[in-house]
GROMACS .gro file of C-alpha atoms in nm:
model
  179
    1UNK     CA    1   0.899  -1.715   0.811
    2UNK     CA    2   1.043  -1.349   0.794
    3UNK     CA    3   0.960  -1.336   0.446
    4UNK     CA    4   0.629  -1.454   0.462
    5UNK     CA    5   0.536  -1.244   0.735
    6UNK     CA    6   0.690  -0.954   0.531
    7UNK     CA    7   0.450  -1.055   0.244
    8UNK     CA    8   0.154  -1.066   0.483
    9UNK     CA    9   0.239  -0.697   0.608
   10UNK     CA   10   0.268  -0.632   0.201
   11UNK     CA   11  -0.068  -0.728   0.157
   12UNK     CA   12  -0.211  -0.493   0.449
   13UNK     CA   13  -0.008  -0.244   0.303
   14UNK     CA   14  -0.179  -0.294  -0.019
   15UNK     CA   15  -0.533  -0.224   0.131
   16UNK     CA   16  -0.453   0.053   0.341
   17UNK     CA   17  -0.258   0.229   0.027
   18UNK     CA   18  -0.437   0.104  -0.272
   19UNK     CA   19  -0.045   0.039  -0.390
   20UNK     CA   20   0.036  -0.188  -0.687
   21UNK     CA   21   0.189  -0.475  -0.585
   22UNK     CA   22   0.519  -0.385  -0.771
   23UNK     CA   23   0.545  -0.026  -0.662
   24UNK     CA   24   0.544  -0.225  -0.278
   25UNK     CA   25   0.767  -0.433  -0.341
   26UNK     CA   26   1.019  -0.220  -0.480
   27UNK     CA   27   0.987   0.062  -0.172
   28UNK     CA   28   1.299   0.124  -0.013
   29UNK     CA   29   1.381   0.285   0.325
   30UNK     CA   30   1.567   0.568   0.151
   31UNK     CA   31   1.268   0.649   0.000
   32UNK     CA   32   1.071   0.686   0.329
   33UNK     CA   33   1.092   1.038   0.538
   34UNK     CA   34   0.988   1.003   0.921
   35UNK     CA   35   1.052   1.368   0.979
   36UNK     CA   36   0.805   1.477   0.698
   37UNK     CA   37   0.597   1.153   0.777
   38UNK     CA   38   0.561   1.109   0.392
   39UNK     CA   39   0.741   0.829   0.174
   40UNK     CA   40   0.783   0.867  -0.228
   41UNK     CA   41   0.693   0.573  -0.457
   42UNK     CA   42   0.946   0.626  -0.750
   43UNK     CA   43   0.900   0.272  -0.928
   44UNK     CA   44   0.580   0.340  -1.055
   45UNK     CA   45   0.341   0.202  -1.360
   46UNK     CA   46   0.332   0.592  -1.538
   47UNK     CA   47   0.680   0.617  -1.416
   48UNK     CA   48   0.565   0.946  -1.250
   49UNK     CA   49   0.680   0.923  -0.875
   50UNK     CA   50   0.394   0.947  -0.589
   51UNK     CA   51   0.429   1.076  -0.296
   52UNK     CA   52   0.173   0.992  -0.003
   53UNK     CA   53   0.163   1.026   0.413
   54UNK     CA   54   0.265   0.832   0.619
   55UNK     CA   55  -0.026   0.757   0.873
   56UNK     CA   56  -0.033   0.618   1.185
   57UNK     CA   57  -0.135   0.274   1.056
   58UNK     CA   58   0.129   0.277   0.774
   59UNK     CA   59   0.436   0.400   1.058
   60UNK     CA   60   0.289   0.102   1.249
   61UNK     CA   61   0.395  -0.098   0.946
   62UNK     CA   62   0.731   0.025   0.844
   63UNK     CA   63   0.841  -0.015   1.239
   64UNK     CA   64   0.731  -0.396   1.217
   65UNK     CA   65   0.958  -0.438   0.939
   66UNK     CA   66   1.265  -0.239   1.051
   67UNK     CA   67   1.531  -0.545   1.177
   68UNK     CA   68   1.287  -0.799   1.000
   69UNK     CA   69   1.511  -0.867   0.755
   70UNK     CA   70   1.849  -0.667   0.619
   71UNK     CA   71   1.766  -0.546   0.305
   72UNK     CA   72   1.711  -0.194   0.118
   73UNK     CA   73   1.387  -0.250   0.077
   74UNK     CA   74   1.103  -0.239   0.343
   75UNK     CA   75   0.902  -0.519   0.241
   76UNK     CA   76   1.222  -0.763   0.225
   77UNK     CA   77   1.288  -1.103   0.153
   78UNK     CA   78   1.511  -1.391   0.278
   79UNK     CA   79   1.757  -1.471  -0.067
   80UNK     CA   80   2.033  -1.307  -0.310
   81UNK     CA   81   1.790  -0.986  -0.375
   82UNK     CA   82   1.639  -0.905  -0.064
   83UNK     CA   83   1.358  -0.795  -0.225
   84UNK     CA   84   1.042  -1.021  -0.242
   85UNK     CA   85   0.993  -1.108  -0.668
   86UNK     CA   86   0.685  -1.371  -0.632
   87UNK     CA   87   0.440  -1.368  -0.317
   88UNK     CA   88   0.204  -1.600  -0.473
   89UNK     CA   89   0.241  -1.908  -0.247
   90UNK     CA   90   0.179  -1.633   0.077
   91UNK     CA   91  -0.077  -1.506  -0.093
   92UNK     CA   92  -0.237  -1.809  -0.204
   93UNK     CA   93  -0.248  -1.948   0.151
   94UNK     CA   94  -0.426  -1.623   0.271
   95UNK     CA   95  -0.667  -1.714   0.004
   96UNK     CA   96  -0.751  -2.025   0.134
   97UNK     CA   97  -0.760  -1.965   0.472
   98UNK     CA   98  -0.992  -1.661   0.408
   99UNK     CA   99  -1.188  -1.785   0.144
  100UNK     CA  100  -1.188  -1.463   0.011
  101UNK     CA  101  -1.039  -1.327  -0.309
  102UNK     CA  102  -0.735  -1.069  -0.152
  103UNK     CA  103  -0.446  -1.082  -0.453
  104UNK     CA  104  -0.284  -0.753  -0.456
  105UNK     CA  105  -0.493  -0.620  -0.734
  106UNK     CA  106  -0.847  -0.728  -0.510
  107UNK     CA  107  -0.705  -0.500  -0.257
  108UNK     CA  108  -0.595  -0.234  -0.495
  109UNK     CA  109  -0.986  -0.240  -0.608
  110UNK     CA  110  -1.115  -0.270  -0.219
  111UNK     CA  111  -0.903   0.082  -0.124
  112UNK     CA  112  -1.084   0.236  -0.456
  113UNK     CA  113  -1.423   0.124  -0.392
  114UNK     CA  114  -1.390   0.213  -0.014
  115UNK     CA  115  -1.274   0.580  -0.097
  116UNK     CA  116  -1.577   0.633  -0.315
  117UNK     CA  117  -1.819   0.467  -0.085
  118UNK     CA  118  -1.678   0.728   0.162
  119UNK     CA  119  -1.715   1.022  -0.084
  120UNK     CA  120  -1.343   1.110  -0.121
  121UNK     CA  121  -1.305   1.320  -0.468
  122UNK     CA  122  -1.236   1.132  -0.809
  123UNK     CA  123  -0.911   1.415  -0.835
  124UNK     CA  124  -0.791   1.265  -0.464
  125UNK     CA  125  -0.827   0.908  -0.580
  126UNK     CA  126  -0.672   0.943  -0.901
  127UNK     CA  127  -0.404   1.109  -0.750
  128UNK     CA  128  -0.390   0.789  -0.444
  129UNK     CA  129  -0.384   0.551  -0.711
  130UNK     CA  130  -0.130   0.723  -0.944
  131UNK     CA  131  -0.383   0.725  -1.210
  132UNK     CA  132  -0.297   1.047  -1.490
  133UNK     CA  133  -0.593   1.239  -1.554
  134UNK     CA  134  -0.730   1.254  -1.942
  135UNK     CA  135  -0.519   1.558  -2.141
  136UNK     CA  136  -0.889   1.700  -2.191
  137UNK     CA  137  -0.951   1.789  -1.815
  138UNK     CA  138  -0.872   2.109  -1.815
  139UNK     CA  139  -0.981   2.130  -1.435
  140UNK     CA  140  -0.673   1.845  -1.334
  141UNK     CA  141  -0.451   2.045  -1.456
  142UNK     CA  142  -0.512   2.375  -1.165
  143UNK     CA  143  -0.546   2.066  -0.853
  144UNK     CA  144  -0.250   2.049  -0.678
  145UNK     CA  145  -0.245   1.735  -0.477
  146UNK     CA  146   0.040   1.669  -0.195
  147UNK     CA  147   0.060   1.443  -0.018
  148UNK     CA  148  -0.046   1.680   0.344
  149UNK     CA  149  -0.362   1.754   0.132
  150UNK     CA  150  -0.433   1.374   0.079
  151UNK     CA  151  -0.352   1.299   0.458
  152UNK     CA  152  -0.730   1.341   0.575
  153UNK     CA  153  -0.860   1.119   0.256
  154UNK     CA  154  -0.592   0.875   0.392
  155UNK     CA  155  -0.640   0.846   0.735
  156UNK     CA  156  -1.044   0.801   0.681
  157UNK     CA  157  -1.028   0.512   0.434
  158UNK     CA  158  -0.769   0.338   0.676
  159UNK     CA  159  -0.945   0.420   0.954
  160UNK     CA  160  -1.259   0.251   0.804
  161UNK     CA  161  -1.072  -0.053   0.694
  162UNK     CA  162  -0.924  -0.114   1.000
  163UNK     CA  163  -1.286  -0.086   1.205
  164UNK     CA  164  -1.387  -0.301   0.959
  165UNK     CA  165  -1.114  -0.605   0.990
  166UNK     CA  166  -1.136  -0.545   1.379
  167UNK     CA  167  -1.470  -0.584   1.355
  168UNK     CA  168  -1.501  -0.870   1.181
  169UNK     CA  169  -1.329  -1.253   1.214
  170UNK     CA  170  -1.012  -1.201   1.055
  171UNK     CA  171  -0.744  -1.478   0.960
  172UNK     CA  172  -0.497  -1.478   1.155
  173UNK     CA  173  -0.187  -1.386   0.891
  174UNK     CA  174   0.085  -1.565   1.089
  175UNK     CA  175  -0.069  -1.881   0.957
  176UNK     CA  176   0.007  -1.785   0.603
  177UNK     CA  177   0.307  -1.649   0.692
  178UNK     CA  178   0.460  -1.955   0.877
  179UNK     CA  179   0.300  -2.221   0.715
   0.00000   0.00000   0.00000
């Protein structure tokens, strides 16, 4: 189904972004700049918006789900909202026919662990995760993070997760997302 495939390209999202599942879902396309090739996460968990690049991968993404649906939001749904509100039976499928544990918050944890197993600084994946940095670090407070200084960081953990999953036997997601 549209939606289901829209909840597939969520998840991949997820990985390649380290993104809470809610700050996905609740992306609109007014909130995504092609010309700048950065889009701005404003529903966030410290409320504090986020801005981030848009990579190759991620543009690769937002095309496949321009039409998909009609909807404000990029990562639509089929009913009343248009917004997707619980991907669990997608996701659970994926499960299953991965065998692998891949909620949103497993691939939250994957895009962490990947940017430290590829050395990118604590301050740059705070920053890519929206975490705040402790009132006591005197040193957060003089990094200045955007999100053209986060682009390399970016494009290396994607570009190691997708040689990885190319690499590898991966599901195919249309199962999931039609089933």
């Amino acid at each position: 189904t549209p939606t289901g495939q829209s909840i597939c390209d969520a998840m991949l999202f997820a990985l390649l972004t380290g993104l809470r599942r809610g700050e996905i879902f609740s992306l609109k396309w007014t909130d995504l700049d092609f010309k700048a090739s950065i889009f701005t996460v404003y529903d966030t968990k410290n409320t504090l918006p986020l801005e981030l690049p848009i990579t190759n991968h991620i543009e690769d993404l937002f095309h496949c789900q321009r039409g998909r649906i009609a909807s404000k939001y990029v990562f639509a749904a089929e009913n009343i909202y248009g917004q997707v509100r619980e991907p669990k039976k997608i996701v659970a499928k994926v499960k299953a026919l991965s065998n692998t544990h891949c909620d949103f918050h497993d691939l939250r944890r994957t895009f962490a662990t990947t940017a430290e197993h590829l050395d990118v600084g604590t301050y740059k994946l705070k920053r890519l995760m929206n975490h705040s940095t402790g009132r006591d670090d005197v040193t957060a407070g003089y990094t200045i993070l955007t999100a053209e200084t986060l682009r390399p960081s970016v494009e290396k953990i994607q570009g190691y997760l997708m040689q990885r999953m190319f690499g590898a036997s991966v599901i195919e997601l249309a199962l999931a997302a039609n089933g």
